[in-house]
Coordinates of C-alpha atoms in Angstrom, one line a residue:
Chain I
X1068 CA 56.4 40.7 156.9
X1069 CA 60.0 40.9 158.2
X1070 CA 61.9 37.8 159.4
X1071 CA 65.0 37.6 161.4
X1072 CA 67.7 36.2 159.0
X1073 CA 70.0 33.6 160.6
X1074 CA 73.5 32.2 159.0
X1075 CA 72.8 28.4 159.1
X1076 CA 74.7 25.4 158.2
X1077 CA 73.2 24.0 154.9
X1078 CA 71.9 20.7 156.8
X1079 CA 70.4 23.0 159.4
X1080 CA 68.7 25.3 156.8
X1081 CA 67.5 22.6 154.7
X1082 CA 66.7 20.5 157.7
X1083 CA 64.6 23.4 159.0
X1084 CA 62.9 25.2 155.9
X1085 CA 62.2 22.4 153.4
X1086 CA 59.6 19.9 154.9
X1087 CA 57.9 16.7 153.7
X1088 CA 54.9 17.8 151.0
X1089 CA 56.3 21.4 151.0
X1090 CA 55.9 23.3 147.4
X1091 CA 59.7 24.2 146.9
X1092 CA 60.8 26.2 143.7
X1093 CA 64.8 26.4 143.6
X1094 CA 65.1 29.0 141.2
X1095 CA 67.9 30.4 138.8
X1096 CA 67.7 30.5 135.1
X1097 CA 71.0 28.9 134.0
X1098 CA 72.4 30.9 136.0
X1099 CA 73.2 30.5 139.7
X1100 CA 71.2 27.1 140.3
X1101 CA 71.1 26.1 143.6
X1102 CA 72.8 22.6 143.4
X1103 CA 74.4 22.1 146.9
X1104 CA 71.0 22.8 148.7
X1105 CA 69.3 20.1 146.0
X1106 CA 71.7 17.7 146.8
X1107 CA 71.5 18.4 150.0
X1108 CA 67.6 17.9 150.3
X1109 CA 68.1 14.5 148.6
X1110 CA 70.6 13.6 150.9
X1111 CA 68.2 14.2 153.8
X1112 CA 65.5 12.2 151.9
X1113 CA 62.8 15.0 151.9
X1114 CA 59.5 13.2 150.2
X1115 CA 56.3 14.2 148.2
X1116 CA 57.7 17.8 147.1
X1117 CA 56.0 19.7 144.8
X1118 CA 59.1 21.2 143.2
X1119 CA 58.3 24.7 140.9
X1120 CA 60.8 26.1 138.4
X1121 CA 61.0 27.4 135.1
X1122 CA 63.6 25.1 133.6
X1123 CA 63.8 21.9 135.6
X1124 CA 67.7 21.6 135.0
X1125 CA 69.6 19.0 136.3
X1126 CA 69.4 19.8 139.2
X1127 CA 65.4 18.6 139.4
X1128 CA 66.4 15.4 137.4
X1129 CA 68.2 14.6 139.9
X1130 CA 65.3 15.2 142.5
X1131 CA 62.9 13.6 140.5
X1132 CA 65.2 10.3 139.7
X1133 CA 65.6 10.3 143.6
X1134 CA 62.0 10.3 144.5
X1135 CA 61.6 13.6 146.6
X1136 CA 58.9 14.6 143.9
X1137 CA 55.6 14.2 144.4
X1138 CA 54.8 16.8 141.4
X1139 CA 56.1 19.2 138.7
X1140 CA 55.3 22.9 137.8
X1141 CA 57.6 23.8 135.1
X1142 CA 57.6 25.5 131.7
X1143 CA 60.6 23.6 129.5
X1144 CA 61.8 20.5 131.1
X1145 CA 65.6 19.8 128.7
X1146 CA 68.6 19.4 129.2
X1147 CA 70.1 23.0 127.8
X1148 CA 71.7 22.5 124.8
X1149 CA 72.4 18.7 124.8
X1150 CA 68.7 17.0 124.9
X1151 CA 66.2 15.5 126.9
X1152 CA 66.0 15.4 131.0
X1153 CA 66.0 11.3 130.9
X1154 CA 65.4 11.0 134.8
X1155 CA 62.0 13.6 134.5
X1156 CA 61.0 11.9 131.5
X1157 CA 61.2 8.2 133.2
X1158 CA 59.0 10.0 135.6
X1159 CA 56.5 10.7 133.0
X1160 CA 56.7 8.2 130.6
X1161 CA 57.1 4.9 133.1
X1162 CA 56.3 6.1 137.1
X1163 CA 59.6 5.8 137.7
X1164 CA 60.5 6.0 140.7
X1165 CA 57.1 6.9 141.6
X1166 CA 54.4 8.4 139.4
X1167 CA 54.9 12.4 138.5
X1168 CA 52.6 14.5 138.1
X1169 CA 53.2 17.4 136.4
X1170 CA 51.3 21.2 135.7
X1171 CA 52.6 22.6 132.7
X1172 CA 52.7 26.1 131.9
X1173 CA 55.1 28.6 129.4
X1174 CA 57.8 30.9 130.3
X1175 CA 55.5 34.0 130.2
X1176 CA 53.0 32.1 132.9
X1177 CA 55.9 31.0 135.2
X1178 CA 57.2 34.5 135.2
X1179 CA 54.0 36.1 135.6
X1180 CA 52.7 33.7 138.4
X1181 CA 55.8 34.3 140.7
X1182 CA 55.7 37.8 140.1
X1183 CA 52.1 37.8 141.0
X1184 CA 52.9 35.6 144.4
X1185 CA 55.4 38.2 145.2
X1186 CA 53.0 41.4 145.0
X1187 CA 50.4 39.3 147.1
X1188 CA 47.8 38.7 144.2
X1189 CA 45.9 35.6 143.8
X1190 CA 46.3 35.0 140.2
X1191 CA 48.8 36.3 137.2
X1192 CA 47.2 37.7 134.4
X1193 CA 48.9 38.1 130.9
X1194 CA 48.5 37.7 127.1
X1195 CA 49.4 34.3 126.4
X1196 CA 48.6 30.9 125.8
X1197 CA 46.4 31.6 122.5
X1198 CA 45.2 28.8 120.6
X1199 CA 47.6 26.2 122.1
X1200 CA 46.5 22.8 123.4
X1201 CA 48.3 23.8 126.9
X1202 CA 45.2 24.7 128.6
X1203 CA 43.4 21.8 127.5
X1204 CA 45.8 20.1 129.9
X1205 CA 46.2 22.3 132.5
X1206 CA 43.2 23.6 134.5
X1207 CA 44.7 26.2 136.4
X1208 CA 44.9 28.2 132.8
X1209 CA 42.0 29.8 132.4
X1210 CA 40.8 33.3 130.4
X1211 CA 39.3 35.6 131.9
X1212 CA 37.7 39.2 129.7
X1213 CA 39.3 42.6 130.8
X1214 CA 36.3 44.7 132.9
X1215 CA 37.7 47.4 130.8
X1216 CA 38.2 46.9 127.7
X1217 CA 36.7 43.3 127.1
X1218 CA 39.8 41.8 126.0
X1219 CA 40.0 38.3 126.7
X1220 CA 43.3 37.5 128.5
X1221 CA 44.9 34.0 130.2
X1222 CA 45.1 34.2 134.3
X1223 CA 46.9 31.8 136.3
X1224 CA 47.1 31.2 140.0
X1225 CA 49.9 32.9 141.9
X1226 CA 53.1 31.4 143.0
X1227 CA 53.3 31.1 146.1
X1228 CA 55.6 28.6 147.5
X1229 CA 56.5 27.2 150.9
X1230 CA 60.3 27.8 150.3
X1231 CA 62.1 29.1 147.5
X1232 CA 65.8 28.4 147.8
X1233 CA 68.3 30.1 145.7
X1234 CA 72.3 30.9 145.5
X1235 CA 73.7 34.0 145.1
X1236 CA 77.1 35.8 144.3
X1237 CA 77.2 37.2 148.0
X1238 CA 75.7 37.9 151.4
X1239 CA 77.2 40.8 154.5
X1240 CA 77.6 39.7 157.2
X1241 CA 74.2 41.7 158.0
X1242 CA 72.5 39.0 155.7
X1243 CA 72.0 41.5 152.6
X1244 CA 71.8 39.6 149.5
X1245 CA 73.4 40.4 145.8
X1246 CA 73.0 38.7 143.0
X1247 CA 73.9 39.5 139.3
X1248 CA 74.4 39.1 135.7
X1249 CA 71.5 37.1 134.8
X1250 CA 69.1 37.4 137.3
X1251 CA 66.1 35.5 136.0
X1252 CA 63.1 35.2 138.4
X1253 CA 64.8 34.8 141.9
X1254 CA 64.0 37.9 143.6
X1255 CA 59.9 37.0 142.7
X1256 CA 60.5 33.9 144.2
X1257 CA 61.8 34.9 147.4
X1258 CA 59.5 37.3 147.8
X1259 CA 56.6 34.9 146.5
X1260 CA 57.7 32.2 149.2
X1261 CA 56.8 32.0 152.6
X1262 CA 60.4 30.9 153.6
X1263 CA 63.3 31.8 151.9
X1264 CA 66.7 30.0 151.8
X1265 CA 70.1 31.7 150.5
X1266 CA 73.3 29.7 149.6
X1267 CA 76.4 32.0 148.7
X1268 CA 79.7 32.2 147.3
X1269 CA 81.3 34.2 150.2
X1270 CA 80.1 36.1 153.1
X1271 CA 81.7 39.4 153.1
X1272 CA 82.1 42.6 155.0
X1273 CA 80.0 44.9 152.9
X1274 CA 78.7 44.2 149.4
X1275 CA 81.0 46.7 147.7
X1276 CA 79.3 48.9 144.6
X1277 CA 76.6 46.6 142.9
X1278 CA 77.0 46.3 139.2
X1279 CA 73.8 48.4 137.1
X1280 CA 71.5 45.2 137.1
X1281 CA 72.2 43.7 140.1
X1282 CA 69.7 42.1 142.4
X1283 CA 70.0 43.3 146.5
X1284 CA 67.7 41.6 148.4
X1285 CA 67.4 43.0 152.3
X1286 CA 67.9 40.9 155.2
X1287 CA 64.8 40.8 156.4
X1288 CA 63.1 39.0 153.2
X1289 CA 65.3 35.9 153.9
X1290 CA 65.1 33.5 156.3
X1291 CA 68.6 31.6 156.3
X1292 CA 71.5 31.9 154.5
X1293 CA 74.7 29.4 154.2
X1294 CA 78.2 30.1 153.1
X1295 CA 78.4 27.6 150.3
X1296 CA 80.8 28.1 147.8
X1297 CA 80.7 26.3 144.6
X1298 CA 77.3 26.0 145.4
X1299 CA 75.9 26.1 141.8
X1300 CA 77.9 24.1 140.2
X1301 CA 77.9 22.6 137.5
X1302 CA 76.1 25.7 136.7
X1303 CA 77.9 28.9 136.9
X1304 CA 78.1 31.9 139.3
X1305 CA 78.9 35.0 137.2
X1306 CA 82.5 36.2 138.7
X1307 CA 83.3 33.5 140.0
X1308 CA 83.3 30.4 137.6
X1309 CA 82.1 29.5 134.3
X1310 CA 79.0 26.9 133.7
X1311 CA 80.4 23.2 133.1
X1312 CA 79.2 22.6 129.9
X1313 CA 80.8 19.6 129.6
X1314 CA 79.5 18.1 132.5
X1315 CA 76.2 18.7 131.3
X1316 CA 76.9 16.8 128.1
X1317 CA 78.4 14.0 130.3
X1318 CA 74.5 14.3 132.4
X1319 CA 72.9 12.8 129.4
X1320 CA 74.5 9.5 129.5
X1321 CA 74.7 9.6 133.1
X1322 CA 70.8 9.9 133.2
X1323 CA 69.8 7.7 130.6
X1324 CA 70.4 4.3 132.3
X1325 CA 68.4 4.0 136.2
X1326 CA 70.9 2.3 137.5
X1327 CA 74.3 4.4 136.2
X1328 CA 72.2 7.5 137.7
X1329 CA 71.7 6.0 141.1
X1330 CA 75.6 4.9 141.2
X1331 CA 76.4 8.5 140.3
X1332 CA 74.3 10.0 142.9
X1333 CA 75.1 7.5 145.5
X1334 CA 79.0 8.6 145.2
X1335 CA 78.7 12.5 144.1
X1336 CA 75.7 13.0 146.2
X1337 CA 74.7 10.5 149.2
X1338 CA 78.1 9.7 150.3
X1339 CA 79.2 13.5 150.3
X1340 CA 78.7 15.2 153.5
X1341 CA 76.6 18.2 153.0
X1342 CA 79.7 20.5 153.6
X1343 CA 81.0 19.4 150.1
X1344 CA 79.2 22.2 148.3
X1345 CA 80.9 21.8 144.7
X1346 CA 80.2 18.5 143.3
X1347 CA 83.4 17.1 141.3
X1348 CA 82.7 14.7 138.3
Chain Y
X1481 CA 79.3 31.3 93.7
X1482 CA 80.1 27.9 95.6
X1483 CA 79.2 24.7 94.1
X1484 CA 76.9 22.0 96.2
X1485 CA 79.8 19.6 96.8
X1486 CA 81.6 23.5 99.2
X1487 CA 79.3 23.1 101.8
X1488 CA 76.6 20.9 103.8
X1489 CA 72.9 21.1 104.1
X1490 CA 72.8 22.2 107.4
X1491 CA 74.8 25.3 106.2
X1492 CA 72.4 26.1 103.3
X1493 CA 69.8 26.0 106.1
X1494 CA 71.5 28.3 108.7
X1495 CA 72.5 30.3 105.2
X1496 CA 69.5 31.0 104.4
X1497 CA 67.6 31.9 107.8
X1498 CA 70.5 34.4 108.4
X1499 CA 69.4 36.2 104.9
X1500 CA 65.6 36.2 106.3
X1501 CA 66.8 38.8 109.2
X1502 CA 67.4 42.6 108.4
X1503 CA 69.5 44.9 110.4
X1504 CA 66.7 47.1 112.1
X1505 CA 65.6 44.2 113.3
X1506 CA 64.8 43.1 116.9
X1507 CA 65.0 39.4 117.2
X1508 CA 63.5 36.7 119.8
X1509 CA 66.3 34.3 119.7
X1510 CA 65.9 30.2 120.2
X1511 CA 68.6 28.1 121.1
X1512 CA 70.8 25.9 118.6
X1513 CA 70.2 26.9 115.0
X1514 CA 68.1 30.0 115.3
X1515 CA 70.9 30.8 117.8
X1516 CA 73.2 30.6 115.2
X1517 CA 71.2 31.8 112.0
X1518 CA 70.5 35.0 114.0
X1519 CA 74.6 35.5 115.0
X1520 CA 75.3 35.0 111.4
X1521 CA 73.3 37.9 110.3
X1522 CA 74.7 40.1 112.9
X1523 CA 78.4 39.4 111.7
X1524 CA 77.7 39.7 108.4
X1525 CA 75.0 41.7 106.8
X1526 CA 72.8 43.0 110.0
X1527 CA 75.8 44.6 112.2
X1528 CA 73.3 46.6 114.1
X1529 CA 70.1 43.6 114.3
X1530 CA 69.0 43.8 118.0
X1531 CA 69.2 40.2 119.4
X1532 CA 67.4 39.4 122.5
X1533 CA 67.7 35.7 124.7
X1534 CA 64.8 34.8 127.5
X1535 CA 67.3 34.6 129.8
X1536 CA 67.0 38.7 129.6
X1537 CA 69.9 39.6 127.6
X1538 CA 69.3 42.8 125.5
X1539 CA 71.3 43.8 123.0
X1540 CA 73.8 40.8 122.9
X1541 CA 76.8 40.1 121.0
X1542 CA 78.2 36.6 122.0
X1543 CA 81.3 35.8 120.2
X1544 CA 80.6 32.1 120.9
X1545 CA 77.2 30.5 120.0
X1546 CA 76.1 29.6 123.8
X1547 CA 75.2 26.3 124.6
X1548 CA 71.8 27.5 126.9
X1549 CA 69.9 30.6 126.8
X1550 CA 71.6 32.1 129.7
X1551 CA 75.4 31.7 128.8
X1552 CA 77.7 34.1 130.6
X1553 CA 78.7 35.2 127.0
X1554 CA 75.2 36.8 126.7
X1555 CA 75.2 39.0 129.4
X1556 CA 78.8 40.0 129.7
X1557 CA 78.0 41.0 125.9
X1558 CA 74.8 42.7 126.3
X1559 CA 73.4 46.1 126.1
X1560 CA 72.0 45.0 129.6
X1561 CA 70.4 42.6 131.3
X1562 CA 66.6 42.7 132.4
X1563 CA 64.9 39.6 134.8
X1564 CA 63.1 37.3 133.3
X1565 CA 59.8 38.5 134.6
X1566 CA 60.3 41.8 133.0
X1567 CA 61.5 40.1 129.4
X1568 CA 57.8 38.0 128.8
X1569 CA 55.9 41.2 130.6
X1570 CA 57.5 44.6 129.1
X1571 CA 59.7 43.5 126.5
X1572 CA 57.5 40.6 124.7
X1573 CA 54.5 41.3 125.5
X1574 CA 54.7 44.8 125.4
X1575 CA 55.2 44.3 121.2
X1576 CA 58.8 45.2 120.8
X1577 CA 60.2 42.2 119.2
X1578 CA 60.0 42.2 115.2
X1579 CA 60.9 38.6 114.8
X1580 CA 60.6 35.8 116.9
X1581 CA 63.3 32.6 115.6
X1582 CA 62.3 29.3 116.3
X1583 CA 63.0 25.8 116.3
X1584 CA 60.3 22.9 116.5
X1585 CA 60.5 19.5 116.8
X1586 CA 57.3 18.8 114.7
X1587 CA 55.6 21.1 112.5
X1588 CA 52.0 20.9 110.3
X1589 CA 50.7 22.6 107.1
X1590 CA 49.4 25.7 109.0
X1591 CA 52.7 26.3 111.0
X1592 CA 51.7 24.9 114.3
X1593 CA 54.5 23.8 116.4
X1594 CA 55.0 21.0 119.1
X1595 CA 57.6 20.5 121.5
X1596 CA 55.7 18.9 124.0
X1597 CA 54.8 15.6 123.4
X1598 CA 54.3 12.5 121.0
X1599 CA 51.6 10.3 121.7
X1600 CA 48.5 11.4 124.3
X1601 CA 49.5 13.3 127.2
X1602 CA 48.4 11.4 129.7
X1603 CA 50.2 8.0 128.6
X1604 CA 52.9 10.1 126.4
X1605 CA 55.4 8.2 123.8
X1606 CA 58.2 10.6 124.0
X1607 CA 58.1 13.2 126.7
X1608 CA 59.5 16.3 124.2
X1609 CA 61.1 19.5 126.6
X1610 CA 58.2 21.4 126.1
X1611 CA 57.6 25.3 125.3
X1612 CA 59.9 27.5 127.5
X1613 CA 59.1 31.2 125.9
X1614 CA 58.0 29.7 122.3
X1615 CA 54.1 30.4 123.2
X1616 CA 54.2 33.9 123.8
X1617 CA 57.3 34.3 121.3
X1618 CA 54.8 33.0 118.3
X1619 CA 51.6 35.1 119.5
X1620 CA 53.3 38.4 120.6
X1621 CA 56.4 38.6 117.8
X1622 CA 55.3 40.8 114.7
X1623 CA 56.3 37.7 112.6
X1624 CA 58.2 34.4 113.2
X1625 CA 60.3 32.8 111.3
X1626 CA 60.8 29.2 111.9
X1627 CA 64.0 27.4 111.1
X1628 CA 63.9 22.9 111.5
X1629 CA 65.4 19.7 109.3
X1630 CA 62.9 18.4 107.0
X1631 CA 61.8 14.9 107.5
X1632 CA 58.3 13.1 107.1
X1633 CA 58.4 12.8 111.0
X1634 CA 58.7 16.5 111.5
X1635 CA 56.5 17.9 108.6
X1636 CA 53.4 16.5 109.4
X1637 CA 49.9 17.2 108.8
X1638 CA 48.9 18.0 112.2
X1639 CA 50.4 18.2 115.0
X1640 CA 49.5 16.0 118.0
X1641 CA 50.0 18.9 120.5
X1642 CA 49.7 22.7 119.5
X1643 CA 52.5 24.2 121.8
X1644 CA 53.1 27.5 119.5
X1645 CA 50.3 28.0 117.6
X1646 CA 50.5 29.2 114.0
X1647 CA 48.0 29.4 112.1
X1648 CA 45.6 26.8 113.7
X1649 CA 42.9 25.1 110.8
X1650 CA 44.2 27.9 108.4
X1651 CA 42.7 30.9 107.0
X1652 CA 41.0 33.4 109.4
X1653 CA 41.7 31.4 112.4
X1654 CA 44.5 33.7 114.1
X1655 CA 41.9 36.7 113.9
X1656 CA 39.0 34.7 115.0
X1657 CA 41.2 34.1 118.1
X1658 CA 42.3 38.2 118.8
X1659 CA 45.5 37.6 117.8
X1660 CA 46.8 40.6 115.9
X1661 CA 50.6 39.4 114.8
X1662 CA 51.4 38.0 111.3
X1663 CA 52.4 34.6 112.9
X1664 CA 54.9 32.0 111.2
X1665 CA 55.9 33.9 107.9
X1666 CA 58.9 31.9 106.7
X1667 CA 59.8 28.4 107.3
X1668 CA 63.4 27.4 106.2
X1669 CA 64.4 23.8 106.0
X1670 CA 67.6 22.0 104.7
X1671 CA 65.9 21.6 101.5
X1672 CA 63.4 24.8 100.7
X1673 CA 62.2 27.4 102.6
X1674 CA 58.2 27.8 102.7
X1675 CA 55.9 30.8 103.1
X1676 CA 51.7 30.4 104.3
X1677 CA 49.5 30.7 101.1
X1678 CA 47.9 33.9 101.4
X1679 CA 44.3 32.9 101.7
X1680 CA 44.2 29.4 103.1
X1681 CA 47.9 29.6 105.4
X1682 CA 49.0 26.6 104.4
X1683 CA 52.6 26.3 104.0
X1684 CA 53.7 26.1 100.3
X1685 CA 57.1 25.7 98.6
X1686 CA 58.9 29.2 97.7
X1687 CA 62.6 28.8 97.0
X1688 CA 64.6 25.4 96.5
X1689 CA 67.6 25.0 97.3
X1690 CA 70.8 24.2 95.0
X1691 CA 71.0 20.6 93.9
X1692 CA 67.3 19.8 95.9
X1693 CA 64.6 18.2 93.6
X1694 CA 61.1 18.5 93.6
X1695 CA 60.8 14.9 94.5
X1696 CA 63.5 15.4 97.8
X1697 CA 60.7 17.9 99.4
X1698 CA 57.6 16.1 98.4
X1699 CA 59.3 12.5 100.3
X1700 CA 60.0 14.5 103.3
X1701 CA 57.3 16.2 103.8
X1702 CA 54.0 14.3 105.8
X1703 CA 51.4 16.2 103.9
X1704 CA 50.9 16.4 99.7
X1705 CA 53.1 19.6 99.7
X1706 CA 52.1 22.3 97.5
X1707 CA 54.7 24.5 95.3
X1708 CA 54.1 28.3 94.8
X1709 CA 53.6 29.4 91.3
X1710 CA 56.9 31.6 90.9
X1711 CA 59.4 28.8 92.7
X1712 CA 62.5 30.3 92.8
X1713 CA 66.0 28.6 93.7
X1714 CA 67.7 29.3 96.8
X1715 CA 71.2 31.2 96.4
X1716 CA 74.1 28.9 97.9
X1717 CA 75.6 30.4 100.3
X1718 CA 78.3 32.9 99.6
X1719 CA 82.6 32.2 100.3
X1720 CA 82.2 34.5 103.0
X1721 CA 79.1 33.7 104.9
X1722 CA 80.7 30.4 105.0
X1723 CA 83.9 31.4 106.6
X1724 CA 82.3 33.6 109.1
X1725 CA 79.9 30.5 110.2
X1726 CA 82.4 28.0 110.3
X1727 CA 84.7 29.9 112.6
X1728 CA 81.4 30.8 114.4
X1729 CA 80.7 27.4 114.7
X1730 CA 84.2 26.1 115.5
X1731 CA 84.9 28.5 118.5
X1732 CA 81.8 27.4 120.3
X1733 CA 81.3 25.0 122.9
X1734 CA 79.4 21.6 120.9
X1735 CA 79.2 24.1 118.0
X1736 CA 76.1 25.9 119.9
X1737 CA 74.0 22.9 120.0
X1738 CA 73.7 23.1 116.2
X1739 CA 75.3 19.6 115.3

């Protein structure tokens, strides 16, 4: 399927992609997380999500805390480095601010479920979750035998999301995508998703010579994409600025108290206008 | 030959991890102290040991413990840099990894290991992060070694959740379940490290370390902790590994999450 790529505003794109009860998965492992479109689907009060990524982040902490979620499909929900996600576990623990519910899977799964969603399949299949409790928990992990060779192997559904929204380094002004250093699972998830959203560093004439692992992803697999630069931070865009490690140390007192968290988002977040891509501390 | 009072416990446990690793090794690295266990290897006696992050980073060579899995330091320092789908499918799955280095947050007498959760899942206690790559890392790794403070809270009988598992009940179990790896092989603690009893897989005491009684493991351990026949004691760590992890350690950001 093709799609006609358009260069929105990120209140348009997110006004028009992400919907109410949507499955979203913002993707980008460390790397590259797409902040300014989180913030700016809090800001426009989006509701009963089910939000999918591999490493919740912040950036779903802050989702969570501010009740877009209706549920969770993650693999390691911390805060990297520093500790506990307290906004996601308040979620969990107490209902707070509404009940979570969460689908728990590993790495391996997560991985192999997009990639599976973006080559069309219905389920993921892989070598993994022996002998832990996890799918005692979680009914979509199943095993299945191999027709072939009766090995017994774990199978998953397929990702498949509404939207997957993600930043990258840069955009053409054709709406080509590039993306690089660590890539981690984005270009599964755009091509797993029904709609895709791109937020950028810089829109530029051509893309210039891609480094050897770069991600390119054509026009035509995306539906919107939005100058937004600074857009990952506090996370880091390889090239262009460095992750802000303190700021995620500063997160975990931030997060720990309800109403210190809502303060903080109320003046970085809901009082911002959505063209205020890089959030300052 | 340092003396007890030259360095900390922490450092005896990083110490002795790093001795665990050899330098055709190819390593599965975890965050915080295997992070740093496996970087002191490399910059001391395993120049050429192959460390590899989930975040797809082959090959790397941070000068700087990172702070998360996917640091800019660990790609602009690797051999290259795969996605993350292609690291759990062709790289761990495929059976290329020696070692897998781990951290727990609780771990029982057969080497199981949760991160997921204290108390029933459903009306959890603590809400723990969960297991990221660990699952695959401790079925698909040739061996794992595991590396975690020793307290009666995090050496317990059983755990409540098996996120990685070990060696399940003991004995037979991983075989009974297909699995074909050697599973948790050495556990190294801040007081001992431990090895799985060769029949049974429960985790006995091999090596003590300087100035550690028996008494110290046996009060911070959850289950009546066995000790192997030939105990040996643990070699403090040498005036150089020292130097080389406490600069390590120093010129990271929060020390690599190992504080």
């Amino acid at each position: 399927m093709t799609k006609a790529v358009r260069f929105l505003s990120l209140a348009d794109a997110i006004g028009e992609c992400v919907r109410d009860g949507d499955t979203v998965a913002m993707e980008g492992f460390t790397h590259l997380i797409p902040f300014a479109a989180g913030h700016e689907v809090i800001r426009q009060g989006k509701r009963s999500l089910t939000l999918v990524r591999m490493t919740p982040d912040l950036i779903y902490d802050q989702l969570i805390g501010m009740g877009c979620a209706r549920k969770l499909i993650f693999s390691w929900g911390g805060n990297p480095g520093v500790g506990s996600l307290h906004r996601l576990r308040d979620a969990v623990e107490n209902g707070w601010p509404n009940p979570l519910e969460i689908e728990e899977h590993s790495h391996a799964g997560v991985a192999a479920a997009y990639a599976a969603g973006a080559a069309g399949l219905p389920l993921a299949v892989l070598r993994g979750y022996v002998g832990t409790d996890l799918p005692r928990v979680n009914s979509n992990i199943r095993f299945i035998d191999d027709p072939f060779t009766g090995e017994r192997l774990a199978a998953i559904p397929s990702l498949r999301p509404d939207v997957s929204v993600i930043h990258a380094q840069r955009a053409d002004r054709a709406g080509n995508v590039l993306l690089e250093g660590i890539v981690g699972v984005q270009k599964e998830a755009v091509l797993a998703a029904k709609r895709a959203v791109v937020t950028v560093e810089e829109i530029v004439p051509d893309l210039r010579p891609p480094s050897p692992n770069s991600v390119v992803l054509p026009r035509w697999t995306i539906d919107a994409i939005v100058e937004a630069p600074g857009g990952a931070k506090p996370s880091y865009a390889h090239g262009y600025y460095k992750r802000d490690n303190a700021f995620y140390a500063a997160w975990d007192a931030i997060s720990r108290d309800r109403s210190t968290f809502l303060d903080w988002m109320r003046t970085h977040v809901l009082e911002r206008g959505s063209e205020s891509h890089a959030v300052q501390i | 030959m340092q003396s007890r009072s030259d360095y900390t416990p922490s450092e005896m446990m990083i110490t002795a991890a790093a001795r665990a690793l050899k330098n055709d090794d190819v390593c599965f690295v975890g965050i915080g102290m295997p992070s740093a266990a496996c970087n002191l290897a490399r910059l001391t006696h395993a120049p050429d040991i192959t460390l590899i992050y989930e975040s797809g980073t082959i090959g790397t060579k941070p000068q700087v413990l990172p702070l998360s899995i996917g640091d800019p330091e660990l790609c602009e320092t690797a051999l290259t840099t795969v996605s993350v789908p292609e690291m759990f499918a062709y790289w761990l799955q495929g059976g290329r990894f020696t070692v897998g280095f781990l951290g727990a947050a609780q771990i029982d007498r057969f080497g199981n290991i949760n991160t997921t959760i204290i108390g029933p899942y459903e009306r959890p206690k603590v809400r723990l992060p969960g297991g990221g790559g660990a699952p695959e890392i401790a079925s698909s790794c040739r061996e794992v070694f595991v590396i975690v403070s020793q307290t009666q809270r995090s050496f317990v009988p059983r755990v409540e959740f098996i996120t990685s598992f070990g060696f399940g009940n003991g004995g037979d179990h991983r075989q009974r379940l297909g699995l074909s790896t050697l599973g948790p092989s050495l556990v190294v603690t801040d007081l001992c490290l431990m090895r799985p009893d060769a029949e049974t897989k429960e985790f006995v005491v091999t090596s003590i370390h300087a100035g550690v009684t028996r008494d110290d493991i046996t009060a911070r351990t959850g289950w009546p902790v066995r000790f192997s026949g030939d105990v040996t004691q643990t070699p403090p760590p040498e005036a150089d590994e020292l130097r080389v992890l406490r600069d390590l350690i120093a010129r990271s950001p929060r020390g690599g999450g190992t504080s």
